Each structure stands twice: as structure tokens, then as C-alpha cells.
Amino acid sequence: MADAMEMMILAILSPALHCDWQLTGFQEAAITTVVFAGMMSSSGIWGSICDKYGRKTELILCSLVTFYFGILSAFAPSYLWLLILRGLVGFGIGGAPQAVTLYAEFLPSKTRATCVTLVFWAIGACFEVLLALIVMPSMGWQWLLGFSALPLLIFAACCVWLPESARYDLTRGHYDSAVKTLERIAKENGKPMPLGKLVEPTIEHVKRGRIKDLLTPEMRKTTVLLWIIWLVCAFSYYGIVLLTTALFENPDGCHGTDVKFSGDQACFLECKTLTKDDYKDLTWTTFAEFPGLFLTAFLLEKIGRKFTMAIEFGIFSIFVFFVNICTTRALLTVFLFVARAFISGAFQGAYIYTPEFYPTSMRAMGLGACSGMARIGAIVTPFVAQVLLKKSAYLAISVYGVMCLIATVASLLLPYETKGREMQDTSTQPAAKKKTTTRH
């Protein structure tokens, strides 16, 4: 939820600063881009910390970093300082996806898809829009930045109760810690510990935190396809978020907007703060994530991970192309609603498939590398949704449709289906359709 709030604020902050500081289109886009640049630069670092020092340690550190610079950015005295501080906020947020690593390692395969697609991201995004509706008109963007950072401090404080992954402890040779965690789980659930002895996997020279391990012959094709999928997911998801507010400001008179273009550039009449109607429509498109996630949870278990992602990328492309139709604001909101529902579902599919594919010894690094690729897409998307849109709305919108068609093909080409698959601990061989020999 806290991560979603920090992300959702990007769609709200840019229009406000565009008016307050009279920013150009490129300066406005840079506010968003610098956050994702910070995330990209730190994704691998956080993944390495996660694999070497533990999931819990990494989550506490990245939460505190994000909170600290989030609060400081509320006091930014100038545009340059805001860029620096928001970039450092992005550096901290780059470690947030590792929460999925810890969460997935606690879940059995039969309920993993349903649990990971829980709606807390969507709740956080909706809460941020509603918070902005209350705070922005009377208190301004500085207070919104400050309030949005507070949940991360709450999370860091609550981490005293957060257990470390038993899988992680076992693969690191911390046998007693793993057993202690499992005993705690059994006690809290009122269940007895399973009979027998917890078996430590045989680890021979397992090195952690190396990107090249993700590109071994057995993993190369899947890794590259996942990088494409993650890049398109972030490019399209954050693009549709930014596109929503950008279309409300767009003066072309053809995409449901009531803003009229003025040729007098000195008047800065293109500056238009978000109104209550804008926040209302933004809330509706944000609520689209709820049905999208419920449908995704059903499809992931019914038809599998890769086909779910492919279908949702395809439907997103169709409805994004519909946005090119010159129509009313109500119908535009419907198109954006459906598009956002399916791209949020596809993103969740990627979040589930990735930790299921990689073994524990490199799971965090694999997720971190994918997250880094996602940030490349997110870095580029403001220049399409906020800059190119002002030149040609049709071209900007079509770019998103074409990119998701590429992701549709990439999803279908994934060589492994991970539905129902038990997580691997130390083997670098993906669970596949090949015959394997098991030693007892």
C-alpha cells in the first residue's frame, strides 16, 4: 500500500508543480522519470542485499530510506532539490518489490496466485487519490508528500513482528532459525509441527547476487522474455496512470477534455490544476484495479500464468487503441478503466511468475533484475504520456498498444508454466517438462 501511494502521487504531483513552478513539459516529465531512475539504479543493489543479508533486513532498510527522503522532498525549496530528493525516494522504493519475494516464500503453491494478487496495492493507489482530494485543495502538494511517506515508517516499526523467510535461512545454513520460524507458524495457526526432521539442501559453492547466473543456458530465454514483459508492464501501467491526468489537461478538445488551447504561451493557459471532477474520474480508473485483480486471481489458477498475462496484455492493447476514438469524457473513462484493470492484472501475473521460476539462491536477484528492467520502461513512459501526448495524442496512445502486443507474444513464448509448481531452493534447473533424476 505504501509503495502504491508513492507511485500514484506521481500522477498528481506533476500537474500541481506544472502550475506552481511554471514547468515545461520535459521538466514535468523529469519529476516522474527521476523516481524511476533511482529505482532502476537500486534494484540490483537491493536484490543483492536481500539474497545476502535476508528479506527482512532489506525491507526495513528500503522502507526507512524511502520514508526519510519522502519527508525531505516535502520541504524541497526548488525544482533541482525536488529532483534530487525524489530520485533518492526512488532509490528506496527500488527495494519494495522484494516484499513479494518474502511473501511468496511463505505461501503454498495452491494459494500463491490468489494471495499475491490481493488488493493492497490497489487500496494504496485509491487511498492516495482520496488523500489528494482532501489535502491538495487546502494544504498543497508539500503536505501530500509528507502524509504519503508516513505509512513506510509505520511498516518499518511493525517489522519487529515480521519473520524472516524459513527458505532463506535454510539455504544460508541457518537451520535453527528456520525451525524456529516454522514452529512459530505452527503455534500461531494452532497446528502441530509436521513429523520428521527438516532437511537442509545440499549447497555446493552457491554464489549469490550475480546477474550472470540469470543468463545461464537453462535460464537465458526465460530471463530475457521476463525482462521484456516487466519493461512493458511498467511502461504501460505507469503510462496509463499518467495518461489519465494528462488527457484531462490535453487541449485538443477530442479526448473528453474541456480545456481549450490558447496560442498565448506567455499566459501559461495550458496550466490546469486537477479539479474535483478530475480526481473523481482518476478515482474511478484507479478502482479498475480491483476487478482486474480478482479476474487475474481466477485466471492464474484456471489457465496458468503465461496465458493469463498474454490475454491481459492483448485486451489492454485493444482498449488503449479505443482511447484514440474522439469521444466523450464518460466513454474515455470507461476505456481507461478497462485498460488499467487488465494491465494491473498482467503486472501481478509477472510478479507471481518471476519468484516461482527462480530458485531461492537467486530469487531476489532475479526479481531485482526484472524490477530494474521495469524501471527502464517507467523512465521512458513520462516522455510519451506527458510530452509526446502534447504533440500527438494519437501517436502517444498507439505506442502503448503496440508495446503490449509485443508483451503478448513474449508471454506466449515463455518456455515454462509455473502453475502448481513448488518453489525451487538451490537447483539452478527450472522445473520443466524434462525428466529429472532425484537422489534419495
Short mmCIF file of C-alpha atoms in Angstrom, two decimals:
data_model
loop_
_atom_site.label_atom_id
_atom_site.label_comp_id
_atom_site.label_asym_id
_atom_site.label_seq_id
_atom_site.Cartn_x
_atom_site.Cartn_y
_atom_site.Cartn_z
CA MET A 1 0.00 0.00 0.00
CA ALA A 2 2.78 2.43 0.90
CA ASP A 3 4.65 1.62 -2.31
CA ALA A 4 1.49 2.22 -4.36
CA MET A 5 0.93 5.57 -2.65
CA GLU A 6 4.43 6.77 -3.55
CA MET A 7 3.84 5.68 -7.15
CA MET A 8 0.35 7.12 -7.50
CA ILE A 9 1.49 10.50 -6.25
CA LEU A 10 3.49 10.94 -9.46
CA ALA A 11 0.31 11.41 -11.48
CA ILE A 12 -0.88 14.08 -9.02
CA LEU A 13 2.38 15.91 -8.31
CA SER A 14 3.31 16.79 -11.90
CA PRO A 15 0.19 18.86 -12.74
CA ALA A 16 0.46 20.73 -9.42
CA LEU A 17 4.12 21.64 -9.91
CA HIS A 18 3.48 22.47 -13.57
CA CYS A 19 1.31 25.30 -12.31
CA ASP A 20 3.17 26.33 -9.14
CA TRP A 21 6.63 26.48 -10.71
CA GLN A 22 5.61 27.00 -14.37
CA LEU A 23 7.44 23.92 -15.57
CA THR A 24 7.92 22.90 -19.17
CA GLY A 25 6.71 19.52 -20.43
CA PHE A 26 10.20 18.00 -20.16
CA GLN A 27 10.69 19.32 -16.63
CA GLU A 28 7.31 17.91 -15.64
CA ALA A 29 8.19 14.51 -17.09
CA ALA A 30 11.58 14.55 -15.36
CA ILE A 31 9.89 14.63 -11.94
CA THR A 32 8.46 11.20 -12.71
CA THR A 33 11.48 9.91 -14.61
CA VAL A 34 13.96 10.68 -11.83
CA VAL A 35 12.00 8.49 -9.39
CA PHE A 36 12.16 5.52 -11.73
CA ALA A 37 15.83 6.20 -12.50
CA GLY A 38 16.51 5.92 -8.77
CA MET A 39 14.54 2.69 -8.66
CA MET A 40 16.44 1.23 -11.61
CA SER A 41 19.83 2.11 -10.13
CA SER A 42 18.97 0.42 -6.83
CA SER A 43 17.01 -2.67 -7.90
CA GLY A 44 20.08 -4.87 -8.29
CA ILE A 45 21.61 -3.50 -5.08
CA TRP A 46 18.50 -4.28 -3.04
CA GLY A 47 18.26 -7.71 -4.65
CA SER A 48 21.84 -8.49 -3.67
CA ILE A 49 21.24 -7.26 -0.09
CA CYS A 50 18.10 -9.40 0.05
CA ASP A 51 19.95 -12.56 -1.02
CA LYS A 52 22.99 -11.93 1.18
CA TYR A 53 21.55 -10.43 4.37
CA GLY A 54 17.91 -11.50 4.36
CA ARG A 55 14.50 -10.41 3.16
CA LYS A 56 13.52 -8.75 6.43
CA THR A 57 16.71 -6.66 6.71
CA GLU A 58 16.34 -5.41 3.14
CA LEU A 59 12.69 -4.41 3.60
CA ILE A 60 13.43 -2.42 6.77
CA LEU A 61 16.32 -0.58 5.13
CA CYS A 62 14.50 0.33 1.92
CA SER A 63 11.41 1.47 3.86
CA LEU A 64 13.44 3.79 6.09
CA VAL A 65 15.34 5.24 3.12
CA THR A 66 12.09 5.91 1.25
CA PHE A 67 10.42 7.47 4.29
CA TYR A 68 13.38 9.72 5.10
CA PHE A 69 13.77 11.20 1.63
CA GLY A 70 9.99 11.28 1.13
CA ILE A 71 9.66 13.59 4.12
CA LEU A 72 12.62 15.71 2.97
CA SER A 73 11.14 16.10 -0.52
CA ALA A 74 8.11 17.79 1.06
CA PHE A 75 10.49 20.61 2.08
CA ALA A 76 12.23 20.91 -1.31
CA PRO A 77 12.95 24.64 -1.84
CA SER A 78 13.49 24.42 -5.61
CA TYR A 79 12.95 22.26 -8.68
CA LEU A 80 16.54 20.96 -8.60
CA TRP A 81 16.30 19.92 -4.96
CA LEU A 82 12.98 18.23 -5.65
CA LEU A 83 14.57 16.18 -8.46
CA ILE A 84 17.45 15.10 -6.20
CA LEU A 85 15.22 14.13 -3.29
CA ARG A 86 12.61 12.35 -5.42
CA GLY A 87 15.44 10.45 -7.10
CA LEU A 88 16.57 9.27 -3.65
CA VAL A 89 12.96 8.33 -2.86
CA GLY A 90 13.08 6.19 -5.99
CA PHE A 91 16.33 4.61 -4.79
CA GLY A 92 14.50 3.43 -1.67
CA ILE A 93 11.34 2.28 -3.48
CA GLY A 94 13.54 0.10 -5.70
CA GLY A 95 13.71 -2.40 -2.84
CA ALA A 96 9.95 -2.59 -2.21
CA PRO A 97 9.25 -5.40 -4.75
CA GLN A 98 11.33 -7.74 -2.57
CA ALA A 99 8.31 -7.88 -0.26
CA VAL A 100 6.89 -10.25 -2.90
CA THR A 101 9.97 -12.48 -2.53
CA LEU A 102 9.41 -12.85 1.22
CA TYR A 103 5.65 -13.22 0.86
CA ALA A 104 5.83 -15.82 -1.92
CA GLU A 105 8.32 -17.95 0.05
CA PHE A 106 5.73 -18.33 2.82
CA LEU A 107 2.90 -19.41 0.53
CA PRO A 108 1.98 -22.91 -0.69
CA SER A 109 1.75 -23.28 -4.46
CA LYS A 110 -2.02 -23.87 -4.50
CA THR A 111 -2.84 -20.47 -2.93
CA ARG A 112 0.18 -18.42 -4.03
CA ALA A 113 -1.51 -16.75 -7.02
CA THR A 114 -4.61 -15.79 -5.05
CA CYS A 115 -2.65 -14.37 -2.12
CA VAL A 116 -0.09 -12.41 -4.14
CA THR A 117 -2.88 -10.77 -6.16
CA LEU A 118 -4.55 -9.44 -3.02
CA VAL A 119 -5.80 -5.91 -3.47
CA PHE A 120 -3.49 -3.98 -1.15
CA TRP A 121 -1.65 -2.24 -4.00
CA ALA A 122 -4.99 -1.11 -5.40
CA ILE A 123 -6.13 0.02 -1.94
CA GLY A 124 -2.97 2.10 -1.58
CA ALA A 125 -3.45 3.70 -5.01
CA CYS A 126 -7.09 4.56 -4.28
CA PHE A 127 -6.22 5.89 -0.83
CA GLU A 128 -3.62 8.23 -2.38
CA VAL A 129 -6.19 9.72 -4.79
CA LEU A 130 -8.70 10.24 -1.97
CA LEU A 131 -5.97 11.73 0.24
CA ALA A 132 -5.05 14.12 -2.57
CA LEU A 133 -8.70 15.15 -2.95
CA ILE A 134 -8.71 16.17 0.73
CA VAL A 135 -5.20 17.61 1.06
CA MET A 136 -4.41 19.29 -2.27
CA PRO A 137 -7.14 21.99 -2.40
CA SER A 138 -6.43 23.37 1.09
CA MET A 139 -2.90 22.33 2.08
CA GLY A 140 -0.94 21.78 -1.13
CA TRP A 141 1.44 19.20 -2.56
CA GLN A 142 4.05 19.54 0.22
CA TRP A 143 1.63 18.15 2.79
CA LEU A 144 0.58 15.40 0.42
CA LEU A 145 4.21 14.28 0.05
CA GLY A 146 4.64 14.25 3.83
CA PHE A 147 1.46 12.31 4.57
CA SER A 148 2.24 9.80 1.80
CA ALA A 149 5.60 8.91 3.36
CA LEU A 150 4.25 8.13 6.85
CA PRO A 151 2.97 4.57 6.14
CA LEU A 152 6.53 3.46 5.39
CA LEU A 153 7.65 4.48 8.88
CA ILE A 154 4.70 2.54 10.32
CA PHE A 155 5.73 -0.53 8.31
CA ALA A 156 9.37 -0.30 9.45
CA ALA A 157 8.22 -0.12 13.09
CA CYS A 158 5.94 -3.14 12.60
CA CYS A 159 8.81 -5.20 11.19
CA VAL A 160 9.70 -6.22 14.75
CA TRP A 161 6.95 -8.85 14.27
CA LEU A 162 7.95 -9.76 10.70
CA PRO A 163 9.55 -13.23 10.42
CA GLU A 164 12.47 -13.99 8.13
CA SER A 165 11.91 -16.47 5.32
CA ALA A 166 12.48 -20.04 6.51
CA ARG A 167 13.55 -20.95 2.96
CA TYR A 168 16.17 -18.21 3.02
CA ASP A 169 17.50 -19.26 6.44
CA LEU A 170 17.73 -22.89 5.36
CA THR A 171 19.65 -22.18 2.15
CA ARG A 172 22.04 -19.96 4.14
CA GLY A 173 22.70 -22.77 6.63
CA HIS A 174 20.76 -21.14 9.48
CA TYR A 175 18.97 -24.36 10.40
CA ASP A 176 17.89 -23.35 13.92
CA SER A 177 16.40 -20.06 12.72
CA ALA A 178 14.40 -21.84 10.02
CA VAL A 179 13.00 -24.35 12.52
CA LYS A 180 12.16 -21.57 14.97
CA THR A 181 10.19 -19.72 12.27
CA LEU A 182 8.27 -22.87 11.33
CA GLU A 183 7.49 -23.57 15.00
CA ARG A 184 6.14 -20.03 15.34
CA ILE A 185 3.92 -20.52 12.27
CA ALA A 186 2.59 -23.80 13.64
CA LYS A 187 1.87 -22.25 17.04
CA GLU A 188 0.10 -19.18 15.62
CA ASN A 189 -2.07 -21.38 13.41
CA GLY A 190 -2.82 -23.87 16.16
CA LYS A 191 -1.26 -26.72 14.20
CA PRO A 192 1.32 -29.35 15.17
CA MET A 193 4.72 -29.36 13.54
CA PRO A 194 4.99 -31.99 10.75
CA LEU A 195 6.63 -35.25 11.73
CA GLY A 196 10.23 -35.87 10.76
CA LYS A 197 13.29 -33.67 10.50
CA LEU A 198 13.76 -30.55 8.40
CA VAL A 199 16.29 -31.50 5.72
CA GLU A 200 18.90 -28.97 4.76
CA PRO A 201 19.52 -28.85 0.99
CA THR A 202 22.98 -29.69 -0.24
CA ILE A 203 24.68 -26.46 -1.24
CA GLU A 204 27.93 -26.65 -3.14
CA HIS A 205 29.56 -23.31 -3.87
CA VAL A 206 26.30 -21.42 -4.33
CA LYS A 207 27.19 -17.80 -5.12
CA ARG A 208 24.59 -15.15 -4.62
CA GLY A 209 23.91 -11.79 -6.14
CA ARG A 210 25.37 -12.37 -9.62
CA ILE A 211 23.45 -11.15 -12.67
CA LYS A 212 25.29 -13.58 -14.96
CA ASP A 213 23.72 -16.51 -13.09
CA LEU A 214 20.37 -15.40 -14.50
CA LEU A 215 21.72 -15.89 -18.03
CA THR A 216 22.89 -19.50 -17.82
CA PRO A 217 21.76 -21.66 -20.79
CA GLU A 218 18.87 -23.11 -18.77
CA MET A 219 17.53 -19.70 -17.77
CA ARG A 220 18.59 -17.31 -20.54
CA LYS A 221 15.47 -17.44 -22.71
CA THR A 222 13.04 -17.10 -19.81
CA THR A 223 15.09 -14.31 -18.21
CA VAL A 224 15.19 -12.24 -21.41
CA LEU A 225 11.45 -12.74 -22.03
CA LEU A 226 10.70 -11.75 -18.42
CA TRP A 227 12.78 -8.60 -18.85
CA ILE A 228 10.67 -7.67 -21.89
CA ILE A 229 7.45 -8.41 -20.01
CA TRP A 230 8.46 -6.38 -16.95
CA LEU A 231 9.65 -3.45 -19.08
CA VAL A 232 6.33 -3.34 -20.93
CA CYS A 233 4.33 -3.82 -17.71
CA ALA A 234 5.84 -0.77 -16.05
CA PHE A 235 5.85 1.29 -19.26
CA SER A 236 2.15 0.60 -19.80
CA TYR A 237 0.90 0.59 -16.20
CA TYR A 238 2.50 3.88 -15.19
CA GLY A 239 1.77 5.18 -18.67
CA ILE A 240 -1.98 4.65 -18.25
CA VAL A 241 -1.81 6.30 -14.81
CA LEU A 242 -0.03 9.38 -16.20
CA LEU A 243 -2.12 9.32 -19.36
CA THR A 244 -5.31 9.68 -17.35
CA THR A 245 -4.37 13.03 -15.83
CA ALA A 246 -2.53 14.14 -18.99
CA LEU A 247 -5.64 13.59 -21.13
CA PHE A 248 -7.69 15.65 -18.67
CA GLU A 249 -5.23 18.51 -19.27
CA ASN A 250 -4.83 17.94 -23.02
CA PRO A 251 -6.19 20.90 -25.03
CA ASP A 252 -7.00 19.03 -28.26
CA GLY A 253 -10.73 19.02 -27.45
CA CYS A 254 -11.13 15.44 -28.67
CA HIS A 255 -10.41 13.20 -25.69
CA GLY A 256 -13.15 14.12 -23.29
CA THR A 257 -11.43 17.28 -22.07
CA ASP A 258 -12.95 20.70 -21.55
CA VAL A 259 -9.57 22.50 -21.72
CA LYS A 260 -9.25 24.82 -24.70
CA PHE A 261 -5.90 25.60 -26.25
CA SER A 262 -4.62 29.17 -26.17
CA GLY A 263 -1.95 30.38 -28.54
CA ASP A 264 -0.70 32.87 -25.97
CA GLN A 265 2.15 30.89 -24.44
CA ALA A 266 3.02 33.71 -22.05
CA CYS A 267 -0.29 33.26 -20.26
CA PHE A 268 0.51 29.68 -19.37
CA LEU A 269 -3.13 28.79 -20.03
CA GLU A 270 -2.14 25.15 -20.55
CA CYS A 271 -1.60 25.08 -16.81
CA LYS A 272 -4.65 23.46 -15.23
CA THR A 273 -4.66 22.02 -11.74
CA LEU A 274 -6.75 18.89 -11.26
CA THR A 275 -10.36 19.63 -10.36
CA LYS A 276 -12.76 17.59 -8.24
CA ASP A 277 -14.14 16.07 -11.44
CA ASP A 278 -10.60 15.06 -12.43
CA TYR A 279 -10.00 13.41 -9.07
CA LYS A 280 -13.36 11.67 -9.33
CA ASP A 281 -12.51 10.19 -12.74
CA LEU A 282 -9.00 9.34 -11.56
CA THR A 283 -10.55 7.50 -8.63
CA TRP A 284 -12.82 5.53 -10.96
CA THR A 285 -9.92 4.43 -13.17
CA THR A 286 -7.91 3.52 -10.07
CA PHE A 287 -10.78 1.40 -8.74
CA ALA A 288 -10.46 -0.56 -12.00
CA GLU A 289 -7.59 -2.44 -10.39
CA PHE A 290 -9.97 -4.29 -8.05
CA PRO A 291 -11.96 -6.22 -10.69
CA GLY A 292 -8.73 -6.63 -12.66
CA LEU A 293 -7.02 -8.32 -9.74
CA PHE A 294 -9.98 -10.58 -8.90
CA LEU A 295 -10.21 -11.71 -12.53
CA THR A 296 -6.45 -12.25 -12.64
CA ALA A 297 -6.51 -14.41 -9.49
CA PHE A 298 -9.14 -16.62 -11.12
CA LEU A 299 -7.37 -16.88 -14.48
CA LEU A 300 -3.95 -17.60 -12.96
CA GLU A 301 -5.29 -20.77 -11.35
CA LYS A 302 -7.61 -21.68 -14.22
CA ILE A 303 -5.41 -21.30 -17.31
CA GLY A 304 -1.95 -20.68 -15.88
CA ARG A 305 0.44 -17.75 -15.51
CA LYS A 306 1.76 -17.24 -19.04
CA PHE A 307 -1.62 -17.44 -20.81
CA THR A 308 -3.18 -15.08 -18.26
CA MET A 309 -0.51 -12.48 -18.94
CA ALA A 310 -0.87 -12.92 -22.71
CA ILE A 311 -4.67 -12.47 -22.63
CA GLU A 312 -4.50 -9.42 -20.39
CA PHE A 313 -1.79 -7.72 -22.45
CA GLY A 314 -3.91 -8.32 -25.56
CA ILE A 315 -7.12 -6.87 -24.06
CA PHE A 316 -5.18 -3.87 -22.75
CA SER A 317 -3.94 -3.17 -26.29
CA ILE A 318 -7.48 -3.27 -27.69
CA PHE A 319 -8.88 -0.77 -25.18
CA VAL A 320 -5.87 1.53 -25.43
CA PHE A 321 -6.43 1.74 -29.18
CA PHE A 322 -10.09 2.61 -28.37
CA VAL A 323 -8.81 5.68 -26.48
CA ASN A 324 -7.83 7.08 -29.89
CA ILE A 325 -11.52 7.45 -30.72
CA CYS A 326 -12.72 11.04 -30.47
CA THR A 327 -15.37 10.58 -27.80
CA THR A 328 -16.98 11.88 -24.62
CA ARG A 329 -15.26 12.05 -21.28
CA ALA A 330 -17.54 9.36 -19.84
CA LEU A 331 -16.65 6.84 -22.57
CA LEU A 332 -12.98 7.80 -22.36
CA THR A 333 -13.09 7.00 -18.63
CA VAL A 334 -14.61 3.57 -19.41
CA PHE A 335 -11.82 2.78 -21.90
CA LEU A 336 -9.16 3.85 -19.38
CA PHE A 337 -10.96 1.87 -16.65
CA VAL A 338 -10.83 -1.40 -18.62
CA ALA A 339 -7.26 -0.82 -19.85
CA ARG A 340 -6.00 -0.18 -16.33
CA ALA A 341 -7.83 -3.22 -14.97
CA PHE A 342 -6.05 -5.55 -17.37
CA ILE A 343 -2.56 -4.02 -17.23
CA SER A 344 -2.62 -4.15 -13.42
CA GLY A 345 -3.59 -7.83 -13.71
CA ALA A 346 -0.78 -8.55 -16.17
CA PHE A 347 1.70 -6.85 -13.83
CA GLN A 348 0.51 -9.07 -10.97
CA GLY A 349 0.95 -12.11 -13.20
CA ALA A 350 4.58 -11.13 -13.76
CA TYR A 351 5.05 -10.68 -10.01
CA ILE A 352 3.82 -14.24 -9.44
CA TYR A 353 5.60 -15.98 -12.32
CA THR A 354 9.04 -14.49 -11.59
CA PRO A 355 9.65 -15.73 -8.00
CA GLU A 356 8.13 -19.09 -8.94
CA PHE A 357 10.64 -19.51 -11.75
CA TYR A 358 13.89 -18.61 -9.96
CA PRO A 359 15.34 -20.79 -7.15
CA THR A 360 15.75 -19.40 -3.63
CA SER A 361 19.51 -18.90 -4.06
CA MET A 362 18.89 -16.28 -6.76
CA ARG A 363 15.20 -15.42 -6.41
CA ALA A 364 15.73 -11.93 -5.03
CA MET A 365 18.37 -11.15 -7.64
CA GLY A 366 16.08 -12.42 -10.40
CA LEU A 367 13.20 -10.28 -9.15
CA GLY A 368 15.54 -7.33 -8.68
CA ALA A 369 16.86 -7.58 -12.24
CA CYS A 370 13.31 -7.77 -13.61
CA SER A 371 12.36 -4.78 -11.46
CA GLY A 372 15.35 -2.91 -12.88
CA MET A 373 14.13 -3.57 -16.42
CA ALA A 374 10.69 -2.37 -15.39
CA ARG A 375 12.21 0.91 -14.31
CA ILE A 376 13.63 1.45 -17.80
CA GLY A 377 10.08 1.29 -19.13
CA ALA A 378 8.89 3.58 -16.35
CA ILE A 379 11.68 6.10 -17.06
CA VAL A 380 10.62 6.38 -20.70
CA THR A 381 6.85 6.47 -20.18
CA PRO A 382 6.52 10.08 -18.86
CA PHE A 383 8.02 11.38 -22.11
CA VAL A 384 5.34 9.51 -24.03
CA ALA A 385 2.37 10.19 -21.72
CA GLN A 386 3.25 13.79 -20.85
CA VAL A 387 5.47 15.13 -23.65
CA LEU A 388 4.62 13.22 -26.84
CA LEU A 389 0.93 13.40 -25.93
CA LYS A 390 1.01 17.19 -26.34
CA LYS A 391 2.45 16.78 -29.83
CA SER A 392 0.20 13.94 -30.97
CA ALA A 393 -2.27 12.21 -28.67
CA TYR A 394 -2.92 9.51 -31.29
CA LEU A 395 0.75 8.60 -31.61
CA ALA A 396 1.34 8.54 -27.84
CA ILE A 397 -1.70 6.33 -27.21
CA SER A 398 -0.79 3.95 -30.05
CA VAL A 399 2.71 3.41 -28.64
CA TYR A 400 1.19 1.76 -25.56
CA GLY A 401 -1.00 -0.52 -27.65
CA VAL A 402 1.93 -1.71 -29.79
CA MET A 403 4.20 -2.31 -26.80
CA CYS A 404 1.62 -4.55 -25.15
CA LEU A 405 1.19 -6.55 -28.35
CA ILE A 406 4.93 -7.28 -28.10
CA ALA A 407 4.47 -8.35 -24.47
CA THR A 408 1.62 -10.63 -25.53
CA VAL A 409 3.99 -12.52 -27.84
CA ALA A 410 6.72 -12.61 -25.16
CA SER A 411 4.28 -14.17 -22.66
CA LEU A 412 3.27 -16.90 -25.10
CA LEU A 413 6.95 -17.68 -25.79
CA LEU A 414 7.80 -18.34 -22.12
CA PRO A 415 9.11 -21.94 -22.11
CA TYR A 416 7.83 -22.88 -18.64
CA GLU A 417 4.44 -22.74 -16.96
CA THR A 418 4.84 -22.33 -13.19
CA LYS A 419 1.24 -23.00 -12.15
CA GLY A 420 1.20 -25.59 -9.35
CA ARG A 421 4.97 -25.71 -9.20
CA GLU A 422 6.77 -25.99 -5.86
CA MET A 423 9.42 -23.34 -5.35
CA GLN A 424 12.98 -24.46 -6.02
CA ASP A 425 15.53 -23.88 -3.27
CA THR A 426 19.03 -24.47 -4.63
CA SER A 427 18.70 -26.11 -8.01
CA THR A 428 19.54 -23.85 -10.92
CA GLN A 429 17.48 -26.10 -13.18
CA PRO A 430 13.95 -24.81 -13.66
CA ALA A 431 11.17 -27.27 -13.03
CA ALA A 432 10.22 -28.15 -16.55
CA LYS A 433 8.79 -30.78 -18.70
CA LYS A 434 12.12 -32.56 -18.86
CA LYS A 435 12.74 -35.76 -16.95
CA THR A 436 14.83 -35.33 -13.83
CA THR A 437 16.65 -37.77 -11.60
CA THR A 438 16.06 -37.50 -7.88
CA ARG A 439 18.56 -38.85 -5.36
CA HIS A 440 17.20 -40.16 -2.07
#
